[in-house]
PDB file of C-alpha atoms in Angstrom:
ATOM      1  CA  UNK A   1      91.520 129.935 160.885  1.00  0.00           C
ATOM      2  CA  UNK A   2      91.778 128.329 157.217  1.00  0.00           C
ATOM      3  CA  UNK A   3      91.914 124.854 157.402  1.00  0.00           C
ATOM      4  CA  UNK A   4      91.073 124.200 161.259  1.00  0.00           C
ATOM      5  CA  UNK A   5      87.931 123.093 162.915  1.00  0.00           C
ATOM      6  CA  UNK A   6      86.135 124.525 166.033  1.00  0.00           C
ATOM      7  CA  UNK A   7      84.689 121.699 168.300  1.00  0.00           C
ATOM      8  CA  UNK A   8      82.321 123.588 170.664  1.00  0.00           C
ATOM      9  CA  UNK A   9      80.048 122.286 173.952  1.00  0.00           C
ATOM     10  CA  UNK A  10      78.558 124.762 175.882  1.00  0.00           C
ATOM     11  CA  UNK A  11      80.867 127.322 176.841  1.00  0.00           C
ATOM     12  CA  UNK A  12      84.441 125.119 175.600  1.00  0.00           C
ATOM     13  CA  UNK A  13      85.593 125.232 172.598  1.00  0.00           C
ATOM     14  CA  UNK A  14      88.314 123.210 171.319  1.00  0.00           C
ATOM     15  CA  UNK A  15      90.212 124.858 167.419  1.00  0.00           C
ATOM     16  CA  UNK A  16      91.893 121.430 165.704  1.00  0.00           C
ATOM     17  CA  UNK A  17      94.704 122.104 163.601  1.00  0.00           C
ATOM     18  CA  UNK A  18      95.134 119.453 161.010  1.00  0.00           C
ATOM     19  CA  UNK A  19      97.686 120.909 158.985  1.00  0.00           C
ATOM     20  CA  UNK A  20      99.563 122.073 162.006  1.00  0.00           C
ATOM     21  CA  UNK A  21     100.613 118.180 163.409  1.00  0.00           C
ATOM     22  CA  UNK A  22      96.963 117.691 163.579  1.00  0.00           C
ATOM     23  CA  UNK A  23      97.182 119.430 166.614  1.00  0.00           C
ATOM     24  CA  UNK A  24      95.067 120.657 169.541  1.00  0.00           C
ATOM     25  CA  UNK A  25      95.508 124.245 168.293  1.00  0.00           C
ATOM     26  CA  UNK A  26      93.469 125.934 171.177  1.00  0.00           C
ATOM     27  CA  UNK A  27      91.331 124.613 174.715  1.00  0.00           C
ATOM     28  CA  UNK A  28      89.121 127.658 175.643  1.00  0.00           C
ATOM     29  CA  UNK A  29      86.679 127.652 178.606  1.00  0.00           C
ATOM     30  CA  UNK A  30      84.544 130.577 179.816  1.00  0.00           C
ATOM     31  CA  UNK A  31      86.833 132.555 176.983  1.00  0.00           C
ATOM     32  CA  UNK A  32      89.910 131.678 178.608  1.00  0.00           C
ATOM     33  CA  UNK A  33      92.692 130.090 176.908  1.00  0.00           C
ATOM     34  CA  UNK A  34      94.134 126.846 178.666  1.00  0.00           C
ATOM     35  CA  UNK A  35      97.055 126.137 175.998  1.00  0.00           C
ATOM     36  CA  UNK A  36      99.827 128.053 174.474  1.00  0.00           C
ATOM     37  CA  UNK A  37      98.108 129.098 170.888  1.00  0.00           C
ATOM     38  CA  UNK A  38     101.333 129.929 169.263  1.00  0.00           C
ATOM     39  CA  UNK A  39     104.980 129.249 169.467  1.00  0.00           C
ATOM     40  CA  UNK A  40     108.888 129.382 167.758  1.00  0.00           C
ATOM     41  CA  UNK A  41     108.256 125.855 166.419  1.00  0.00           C
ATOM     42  CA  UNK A  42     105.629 123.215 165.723  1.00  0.00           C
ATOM     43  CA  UNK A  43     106.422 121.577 169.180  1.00  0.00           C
ATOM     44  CA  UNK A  44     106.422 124.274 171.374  1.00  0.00           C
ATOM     45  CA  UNK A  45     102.415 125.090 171.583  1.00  0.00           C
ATOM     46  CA  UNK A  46      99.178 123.381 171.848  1.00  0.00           C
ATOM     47  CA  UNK A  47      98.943 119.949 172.367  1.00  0.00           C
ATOM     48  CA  UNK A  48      99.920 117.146 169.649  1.00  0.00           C
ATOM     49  CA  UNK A  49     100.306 113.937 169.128  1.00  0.00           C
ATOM     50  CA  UNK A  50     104.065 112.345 169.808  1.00  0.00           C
ATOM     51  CA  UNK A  51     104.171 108.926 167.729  1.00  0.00           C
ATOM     52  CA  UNK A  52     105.447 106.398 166.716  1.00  0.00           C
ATOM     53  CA  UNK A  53     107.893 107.454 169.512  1.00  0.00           C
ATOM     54  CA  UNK A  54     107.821 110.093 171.835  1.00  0.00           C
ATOM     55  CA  UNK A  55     110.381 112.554 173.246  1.00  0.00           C
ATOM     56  CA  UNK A  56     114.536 112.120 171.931  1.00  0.00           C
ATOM     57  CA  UNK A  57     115.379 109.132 170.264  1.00  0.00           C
ATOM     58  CA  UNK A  58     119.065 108.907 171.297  1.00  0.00           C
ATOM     59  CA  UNK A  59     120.993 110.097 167.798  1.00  0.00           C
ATOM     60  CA  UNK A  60     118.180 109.465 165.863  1.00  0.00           C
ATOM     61  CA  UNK A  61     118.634 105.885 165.576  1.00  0.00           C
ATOM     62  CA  UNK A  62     116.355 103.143 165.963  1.00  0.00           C
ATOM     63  CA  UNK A  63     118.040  99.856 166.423  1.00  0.00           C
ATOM     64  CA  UNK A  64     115.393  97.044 166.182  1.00  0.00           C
ATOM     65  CA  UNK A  65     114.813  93.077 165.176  1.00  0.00           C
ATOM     66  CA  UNK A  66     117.882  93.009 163.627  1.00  0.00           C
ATOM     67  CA  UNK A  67     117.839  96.467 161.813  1.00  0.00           C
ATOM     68  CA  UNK A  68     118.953 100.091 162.359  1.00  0.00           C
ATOM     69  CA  UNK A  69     116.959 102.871 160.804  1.00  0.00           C
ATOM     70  CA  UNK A  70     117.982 106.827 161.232  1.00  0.00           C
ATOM     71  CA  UNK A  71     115.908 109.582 161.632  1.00  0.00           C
ATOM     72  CA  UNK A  72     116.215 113.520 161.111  1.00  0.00           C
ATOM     73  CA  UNK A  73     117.875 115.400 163.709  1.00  0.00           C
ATOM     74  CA  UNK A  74     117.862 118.903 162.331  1.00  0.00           C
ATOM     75  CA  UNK A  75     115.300 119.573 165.538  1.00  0.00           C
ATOM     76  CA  UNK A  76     116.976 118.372 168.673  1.00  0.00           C
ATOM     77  CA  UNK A  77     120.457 117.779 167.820  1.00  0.00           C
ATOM     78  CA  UNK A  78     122.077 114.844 168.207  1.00  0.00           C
ATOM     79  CA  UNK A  79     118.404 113.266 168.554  1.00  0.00           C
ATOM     80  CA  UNK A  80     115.211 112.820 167.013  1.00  0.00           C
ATOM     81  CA  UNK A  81     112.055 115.072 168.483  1.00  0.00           C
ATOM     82  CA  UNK A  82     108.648 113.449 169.222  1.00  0.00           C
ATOM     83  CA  UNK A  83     108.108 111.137 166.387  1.00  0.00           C
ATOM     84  CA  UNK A  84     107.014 112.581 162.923  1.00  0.00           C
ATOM     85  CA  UNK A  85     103.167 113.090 163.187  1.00  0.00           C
ATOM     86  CA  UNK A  86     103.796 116.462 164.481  1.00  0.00           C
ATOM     87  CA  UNK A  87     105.873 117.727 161.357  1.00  0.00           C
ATOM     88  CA  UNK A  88     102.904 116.693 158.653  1.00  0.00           C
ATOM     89  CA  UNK A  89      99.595 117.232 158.191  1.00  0.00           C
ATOM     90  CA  UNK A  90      96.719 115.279 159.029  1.00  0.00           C
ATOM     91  CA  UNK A  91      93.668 114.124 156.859  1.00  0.00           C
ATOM     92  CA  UNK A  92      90.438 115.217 157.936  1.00  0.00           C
ATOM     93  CA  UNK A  93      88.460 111.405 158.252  1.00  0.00           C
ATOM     94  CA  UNK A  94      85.170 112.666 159.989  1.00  0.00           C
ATOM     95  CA  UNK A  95      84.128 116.088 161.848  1.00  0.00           C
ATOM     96  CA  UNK A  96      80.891 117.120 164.112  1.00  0.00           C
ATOM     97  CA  UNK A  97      80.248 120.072 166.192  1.00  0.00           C
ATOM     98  CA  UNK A  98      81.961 118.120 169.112  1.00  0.00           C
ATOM     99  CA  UNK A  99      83.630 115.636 167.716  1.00  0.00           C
ATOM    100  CA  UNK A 100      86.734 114.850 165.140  1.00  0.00           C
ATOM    101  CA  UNK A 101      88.146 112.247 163.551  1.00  0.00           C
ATOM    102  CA  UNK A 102      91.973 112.358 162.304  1.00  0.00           C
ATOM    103  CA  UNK A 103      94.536 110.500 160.279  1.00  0.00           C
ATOM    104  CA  UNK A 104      97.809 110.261 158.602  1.00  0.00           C
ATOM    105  CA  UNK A 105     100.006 107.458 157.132  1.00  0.00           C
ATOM    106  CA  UNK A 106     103.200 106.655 158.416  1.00  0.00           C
ATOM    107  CA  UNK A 107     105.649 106.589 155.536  1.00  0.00           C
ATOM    108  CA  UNK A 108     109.539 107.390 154.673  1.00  0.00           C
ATOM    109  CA  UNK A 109     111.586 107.582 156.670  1.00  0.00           C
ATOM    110  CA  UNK A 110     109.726 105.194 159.012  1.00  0.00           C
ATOM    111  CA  UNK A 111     110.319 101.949 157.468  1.00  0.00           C
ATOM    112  CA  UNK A 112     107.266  99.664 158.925  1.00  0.00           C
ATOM    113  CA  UNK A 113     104.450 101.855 157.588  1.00  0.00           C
ATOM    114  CA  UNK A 114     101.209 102.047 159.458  1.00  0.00           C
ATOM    115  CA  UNK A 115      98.189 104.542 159.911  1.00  0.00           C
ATOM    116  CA  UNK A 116      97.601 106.809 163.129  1.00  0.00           C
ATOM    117  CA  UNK A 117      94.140 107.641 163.945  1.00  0.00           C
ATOM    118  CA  UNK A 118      93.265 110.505 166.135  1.00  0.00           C
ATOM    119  CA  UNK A 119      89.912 110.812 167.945  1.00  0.00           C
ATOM    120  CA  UNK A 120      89.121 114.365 169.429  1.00  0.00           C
ATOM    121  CA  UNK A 121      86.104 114.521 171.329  1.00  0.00           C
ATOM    122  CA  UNK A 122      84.924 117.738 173.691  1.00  0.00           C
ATOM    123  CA  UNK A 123      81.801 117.956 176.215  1.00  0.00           C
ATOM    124  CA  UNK A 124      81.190 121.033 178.632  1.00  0.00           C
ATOM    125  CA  UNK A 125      84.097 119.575 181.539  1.00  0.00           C
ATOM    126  CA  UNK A 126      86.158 117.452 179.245  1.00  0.00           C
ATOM    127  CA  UNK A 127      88.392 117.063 176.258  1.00  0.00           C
ATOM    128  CA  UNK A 128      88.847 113.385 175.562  1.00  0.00           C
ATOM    129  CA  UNK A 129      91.728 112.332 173.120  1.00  0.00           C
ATOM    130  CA  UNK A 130      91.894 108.633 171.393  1.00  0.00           C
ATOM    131  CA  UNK A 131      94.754 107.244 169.479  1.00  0.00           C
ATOM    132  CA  UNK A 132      94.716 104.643 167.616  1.00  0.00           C
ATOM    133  CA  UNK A 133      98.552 103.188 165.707  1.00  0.00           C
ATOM    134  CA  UNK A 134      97.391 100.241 163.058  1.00  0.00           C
ATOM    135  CA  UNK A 135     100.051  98.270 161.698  1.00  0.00           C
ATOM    136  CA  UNK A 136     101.465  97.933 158.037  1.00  0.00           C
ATOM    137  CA  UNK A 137     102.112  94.286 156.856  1.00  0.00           C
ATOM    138  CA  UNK A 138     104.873  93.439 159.675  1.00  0.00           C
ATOM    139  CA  UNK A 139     104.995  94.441 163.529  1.00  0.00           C
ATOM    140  CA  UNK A 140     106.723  97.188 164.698  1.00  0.00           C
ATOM    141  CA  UNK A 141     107.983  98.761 167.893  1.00  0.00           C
ATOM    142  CA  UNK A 142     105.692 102.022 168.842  1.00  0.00           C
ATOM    143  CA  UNK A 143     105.693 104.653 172.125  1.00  0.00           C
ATOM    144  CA  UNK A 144     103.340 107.492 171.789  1.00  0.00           C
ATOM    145  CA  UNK A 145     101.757 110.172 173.527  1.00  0.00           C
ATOM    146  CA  UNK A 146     100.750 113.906 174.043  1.00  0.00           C
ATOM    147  CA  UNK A 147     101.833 116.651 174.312  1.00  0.00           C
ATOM    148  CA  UNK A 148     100.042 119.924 176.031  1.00  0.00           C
ATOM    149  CA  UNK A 149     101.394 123.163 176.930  1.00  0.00           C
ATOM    150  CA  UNK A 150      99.267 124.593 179.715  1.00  0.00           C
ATOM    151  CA  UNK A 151      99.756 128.519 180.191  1.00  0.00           C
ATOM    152  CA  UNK A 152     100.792 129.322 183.927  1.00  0.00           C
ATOM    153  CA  UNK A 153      99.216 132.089 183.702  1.00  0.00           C
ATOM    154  CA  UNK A 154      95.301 132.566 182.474  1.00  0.00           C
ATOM    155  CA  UNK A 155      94.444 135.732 180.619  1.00  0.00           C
ATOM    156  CA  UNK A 156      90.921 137.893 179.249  1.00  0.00           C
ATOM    157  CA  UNK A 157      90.638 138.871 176.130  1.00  0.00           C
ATOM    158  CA  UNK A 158      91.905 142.143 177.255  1.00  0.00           C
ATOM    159  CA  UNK A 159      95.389 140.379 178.522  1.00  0.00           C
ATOM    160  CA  UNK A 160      94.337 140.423 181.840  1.00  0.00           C
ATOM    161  CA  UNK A 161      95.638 138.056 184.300  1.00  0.00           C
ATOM    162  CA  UNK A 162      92.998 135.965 185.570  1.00  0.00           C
ATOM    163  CA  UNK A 163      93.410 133.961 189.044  1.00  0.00           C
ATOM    164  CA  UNK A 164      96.272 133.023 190.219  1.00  0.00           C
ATOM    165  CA  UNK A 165      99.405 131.434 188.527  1.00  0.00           C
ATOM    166  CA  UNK A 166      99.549 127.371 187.605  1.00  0.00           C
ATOM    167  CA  UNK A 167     100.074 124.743 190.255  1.00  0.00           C
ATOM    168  CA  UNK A 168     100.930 121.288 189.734  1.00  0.00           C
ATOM    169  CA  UNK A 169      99.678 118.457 192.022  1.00  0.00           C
ATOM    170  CA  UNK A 170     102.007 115.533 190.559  1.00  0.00           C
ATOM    171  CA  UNK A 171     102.321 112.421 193.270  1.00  0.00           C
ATOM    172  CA  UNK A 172     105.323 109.489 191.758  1.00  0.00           C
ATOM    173  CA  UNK A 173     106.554 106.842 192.782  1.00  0.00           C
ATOM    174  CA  UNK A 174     109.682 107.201 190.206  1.00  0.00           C
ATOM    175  CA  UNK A 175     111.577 109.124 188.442  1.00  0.00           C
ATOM    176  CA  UNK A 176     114.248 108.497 185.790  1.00  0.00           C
ATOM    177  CA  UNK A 177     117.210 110.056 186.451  1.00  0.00           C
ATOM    178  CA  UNK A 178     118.391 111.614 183.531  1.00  0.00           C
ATOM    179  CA  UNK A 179     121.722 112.350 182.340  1.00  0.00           C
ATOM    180  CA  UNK A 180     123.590 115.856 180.357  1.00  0.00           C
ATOM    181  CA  UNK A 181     122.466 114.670 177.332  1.00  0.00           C
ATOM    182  CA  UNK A 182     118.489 114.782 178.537  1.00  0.00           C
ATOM    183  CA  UNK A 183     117.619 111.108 178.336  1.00  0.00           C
ATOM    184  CA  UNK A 184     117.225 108.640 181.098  1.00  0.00           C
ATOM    185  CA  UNK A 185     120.474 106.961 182.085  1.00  0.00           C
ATOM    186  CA  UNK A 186     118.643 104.091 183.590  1.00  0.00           C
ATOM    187  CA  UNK A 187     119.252 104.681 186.910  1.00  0.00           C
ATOM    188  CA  UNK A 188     115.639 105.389 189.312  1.00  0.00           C
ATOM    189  CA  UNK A 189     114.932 107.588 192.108  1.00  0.00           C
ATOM    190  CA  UNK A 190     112.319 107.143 194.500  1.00  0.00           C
ATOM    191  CA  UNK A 191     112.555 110.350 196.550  1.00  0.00           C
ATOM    192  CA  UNK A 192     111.049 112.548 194.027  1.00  0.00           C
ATOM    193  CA  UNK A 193     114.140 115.809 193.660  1.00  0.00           C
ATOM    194  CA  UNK A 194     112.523 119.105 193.815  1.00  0.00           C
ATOM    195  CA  UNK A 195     112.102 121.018 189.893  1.00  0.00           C
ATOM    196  CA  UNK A 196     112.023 122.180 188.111  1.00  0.00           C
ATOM    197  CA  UNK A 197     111.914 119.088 185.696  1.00  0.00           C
ATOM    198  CA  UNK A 198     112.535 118.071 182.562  1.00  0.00           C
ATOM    199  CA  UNK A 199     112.164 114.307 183.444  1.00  0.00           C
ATOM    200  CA  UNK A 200     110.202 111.475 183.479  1.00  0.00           C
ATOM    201  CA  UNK A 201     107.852 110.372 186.478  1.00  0.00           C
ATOM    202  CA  UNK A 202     106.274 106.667 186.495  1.00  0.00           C
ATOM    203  CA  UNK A 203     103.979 104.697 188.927  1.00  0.00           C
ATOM    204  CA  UNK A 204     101.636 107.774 189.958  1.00  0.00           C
ATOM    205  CA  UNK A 205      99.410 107.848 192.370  1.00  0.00           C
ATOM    206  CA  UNK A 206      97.017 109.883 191.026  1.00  0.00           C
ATOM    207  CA  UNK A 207      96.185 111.754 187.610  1.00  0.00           C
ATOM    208  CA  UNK A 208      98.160 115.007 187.622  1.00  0.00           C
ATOM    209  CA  UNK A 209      96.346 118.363 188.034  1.00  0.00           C
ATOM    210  CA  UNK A 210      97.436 121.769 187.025  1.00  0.00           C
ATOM    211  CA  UNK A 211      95.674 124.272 188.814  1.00  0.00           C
ATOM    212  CA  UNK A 212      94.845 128.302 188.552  1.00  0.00           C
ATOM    213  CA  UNK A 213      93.795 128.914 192.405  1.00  0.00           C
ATOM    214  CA  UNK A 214      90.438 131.000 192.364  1.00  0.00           C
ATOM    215  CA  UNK A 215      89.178 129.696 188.537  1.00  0.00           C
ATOM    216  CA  UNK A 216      89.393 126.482 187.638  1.00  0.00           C
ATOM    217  CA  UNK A 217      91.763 122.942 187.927  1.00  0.00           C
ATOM    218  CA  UNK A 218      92.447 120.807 185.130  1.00  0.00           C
ATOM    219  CA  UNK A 219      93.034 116.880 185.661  1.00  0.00           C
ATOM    220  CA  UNK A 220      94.992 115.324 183.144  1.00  0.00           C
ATOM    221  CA  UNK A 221      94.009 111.814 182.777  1.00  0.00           C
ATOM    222  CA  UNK A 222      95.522 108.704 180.715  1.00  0.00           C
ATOM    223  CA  UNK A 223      96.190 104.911 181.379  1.00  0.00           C
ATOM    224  CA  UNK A 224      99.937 105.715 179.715  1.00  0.00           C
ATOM    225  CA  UNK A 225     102.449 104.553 182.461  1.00  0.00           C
ATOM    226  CA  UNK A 226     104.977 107.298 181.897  1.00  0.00           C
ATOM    227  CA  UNK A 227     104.524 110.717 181.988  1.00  0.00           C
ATOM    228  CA  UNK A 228     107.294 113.468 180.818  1.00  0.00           C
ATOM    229  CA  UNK A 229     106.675 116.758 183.311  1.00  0.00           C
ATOM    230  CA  UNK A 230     108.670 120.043 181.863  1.00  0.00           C
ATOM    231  CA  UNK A 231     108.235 122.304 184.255  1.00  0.00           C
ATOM    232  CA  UNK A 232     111.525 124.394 183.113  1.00  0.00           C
ATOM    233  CA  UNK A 233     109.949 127.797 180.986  1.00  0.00           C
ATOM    234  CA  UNK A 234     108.428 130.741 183.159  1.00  0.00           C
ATOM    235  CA  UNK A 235     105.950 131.102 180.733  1.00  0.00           C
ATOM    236  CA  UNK A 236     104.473 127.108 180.275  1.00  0.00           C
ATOM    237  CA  UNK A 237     104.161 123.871 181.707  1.00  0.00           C
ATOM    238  CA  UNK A 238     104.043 120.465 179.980  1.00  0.00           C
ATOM    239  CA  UNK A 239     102.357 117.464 181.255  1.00  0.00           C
ATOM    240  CA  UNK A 240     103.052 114.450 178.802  1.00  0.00           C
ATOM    241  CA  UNK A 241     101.579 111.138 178.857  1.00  0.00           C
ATOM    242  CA  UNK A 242     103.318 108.541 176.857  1.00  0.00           C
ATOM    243  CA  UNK A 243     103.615 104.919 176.596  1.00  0.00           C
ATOM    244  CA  UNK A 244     107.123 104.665 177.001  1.00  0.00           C
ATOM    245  CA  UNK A 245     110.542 106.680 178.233  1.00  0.00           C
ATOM    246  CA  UNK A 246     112.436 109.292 176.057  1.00  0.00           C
ATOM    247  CA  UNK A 247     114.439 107.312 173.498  1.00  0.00           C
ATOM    248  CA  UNK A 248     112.140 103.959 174.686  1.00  0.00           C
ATOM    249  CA  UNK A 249     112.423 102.654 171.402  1.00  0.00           C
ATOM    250  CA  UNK A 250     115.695 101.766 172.138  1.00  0.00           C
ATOM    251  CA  UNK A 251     115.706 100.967 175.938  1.00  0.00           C
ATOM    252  CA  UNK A 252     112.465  99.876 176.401  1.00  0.00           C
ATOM    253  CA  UNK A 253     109.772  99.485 177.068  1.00  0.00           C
ATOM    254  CA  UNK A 254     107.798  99.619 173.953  1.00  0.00           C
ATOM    255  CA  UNK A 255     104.735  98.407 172.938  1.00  0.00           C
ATOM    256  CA  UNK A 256     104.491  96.469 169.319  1.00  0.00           C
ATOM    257  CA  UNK A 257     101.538  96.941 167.056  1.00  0.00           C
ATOM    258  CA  UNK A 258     101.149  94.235 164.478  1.00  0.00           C
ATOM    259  CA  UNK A 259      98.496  93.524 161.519  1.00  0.00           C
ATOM    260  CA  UNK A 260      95.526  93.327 163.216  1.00  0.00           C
ATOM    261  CA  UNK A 261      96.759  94.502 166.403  1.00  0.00           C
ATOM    262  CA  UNK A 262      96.888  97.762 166.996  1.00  0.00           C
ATOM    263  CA  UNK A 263      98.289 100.327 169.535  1.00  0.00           C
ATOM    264  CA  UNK A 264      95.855 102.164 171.498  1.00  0.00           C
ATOM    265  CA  UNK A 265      96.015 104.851 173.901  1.00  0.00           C
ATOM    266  CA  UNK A 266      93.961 108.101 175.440  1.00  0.00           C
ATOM    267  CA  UNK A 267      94.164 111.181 177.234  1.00  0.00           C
ATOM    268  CA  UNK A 268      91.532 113.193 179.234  1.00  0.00           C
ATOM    269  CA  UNK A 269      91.797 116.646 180.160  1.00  0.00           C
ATOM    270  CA  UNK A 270      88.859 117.176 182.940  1.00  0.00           C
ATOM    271  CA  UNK A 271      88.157 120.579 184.309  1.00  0.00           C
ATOM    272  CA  UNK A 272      85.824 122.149 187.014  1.00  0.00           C
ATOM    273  CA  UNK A 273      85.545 125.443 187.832  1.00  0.00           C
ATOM    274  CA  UNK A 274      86.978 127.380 191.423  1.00  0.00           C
ATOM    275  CA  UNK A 275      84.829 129.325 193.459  1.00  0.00           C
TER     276      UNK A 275
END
């Protein structure tokens, strides 16, 4: 517990990980855990931030006003993995008992520099995440996002199996179809495939909910337009708000923070209780 902070309303609790990604470490309510609270790598638990670009970027190249700029791969080979917040740790700008305020600087090998703010805030039904991208001295192109892992499966302290096992209520419009090498090929679907997915869902009709029948249903909320479902492990399910598409930096679209003109975005997780 070195290190991370404990945001706490009533009976939720939120642990804040800065060194960890600045992640979303743990979600607890009534003593249950809602996240995954440990995993193989940094981006397989808890929830953390995905900028300045979120899911693969195709090869790890970033071809943009004129310029190309690489990336490591070492994570997702042939492509870069969620952006670099997640690999670093965060500073610490401002904490409460319910409230925290993040940061880091983006530096090499992201060429444009620029600061990402991160502001964590829990009451007694809701987690409420802000994120705020300002710009160096020069525009650049940005997609971010989250990234949760909800258990399917809720547990006591005992190991217990609490309720039963994690529905999703997701209702698109779209989906991008995407190809063998995981990213979108460009190509749209409107009659929503049966998963499970690994894809990327836009115009929604409605916030997505993931649901343990007989204890409680979460509601994932965000204004982002895409949203990257990975429904694939038996264990987990990710539901991933983000500006933009997988490898978006590239394709499009993007949004472009500039001096003075930053990126914002936010996430909500709501939750009531069943029964």
């Amino acid at each position: 517990m070195s290190g991370q902070l404990s945001l706490r309303a009533e009976r939720a609790e939120a642990i804040i990980d800065p060194a960890a990604g600045g992640r979303i470490a743990a979600l607890r309510v009534d003593d249950l855990d809602l996240l995954r609270t440990s995993g193989p790598r940094p981006t397989a638990w808890g929830s953390f931030v995905m900028a300045p670009w979120a899911g693969r970027l195709r090869n790890g190249l970033l071809s943009w006003n004129g310029g190309e700029h690489h990336f490591p791969t070492d994570m997702a080979p042939p492509d870069a993995l969620h952006g670099l917040a997640v690999w670093r740790a965060w500073e610490v700008v401002e904490a409460t008992e319910n409230r925290a305020v993040l940061a880091i600087d983006l530096n090499a090998p992201w060429p444009f520099g620029g600061r990402v703010f991160q502001t964590i805030g829990l009451e007694s039904s809701r987690l409420t995440v802000e994120l705020r991208i300002d710009a160096g001295d020069r525009p650049m192109p940005v997609i971010a996002g989250w990234h949760p892992w909800f258990v399917r499966v809720l547990t006591d302290r005992s190991g217990s199996a609490v309720g039963g096992p994690l529905e999703l209520d997701l209702h698109a419009g779209g989906m991008l179809v995407r190809g063998p090498d995981r990213l979108p090929t460009g190509e749209v679907v409107r009659s929503i495939p049966a998963g499970p997915w690994d894809d990327c869902f836009f115009e929604l009709e409605s916030a997505p909910v993931v649901r343990w029948p007989g204890v409680l249903e979460a509601r994932v909320e965000s204004e982002a337009p895409f949203w990257v479902i990975y429904t694939e492990p038996a264990d987990y399910v990710c539901v991933q708000p983000q500006s933009g598409p997988p490898n978006g930096l590239n394709t499009g679209p993007y949004a472009v923070a500039a001096p003075g003109a930053p990126f914002q975005l936010s996430m909500t997780i709501a939750w009531k209780r069943l029964g």
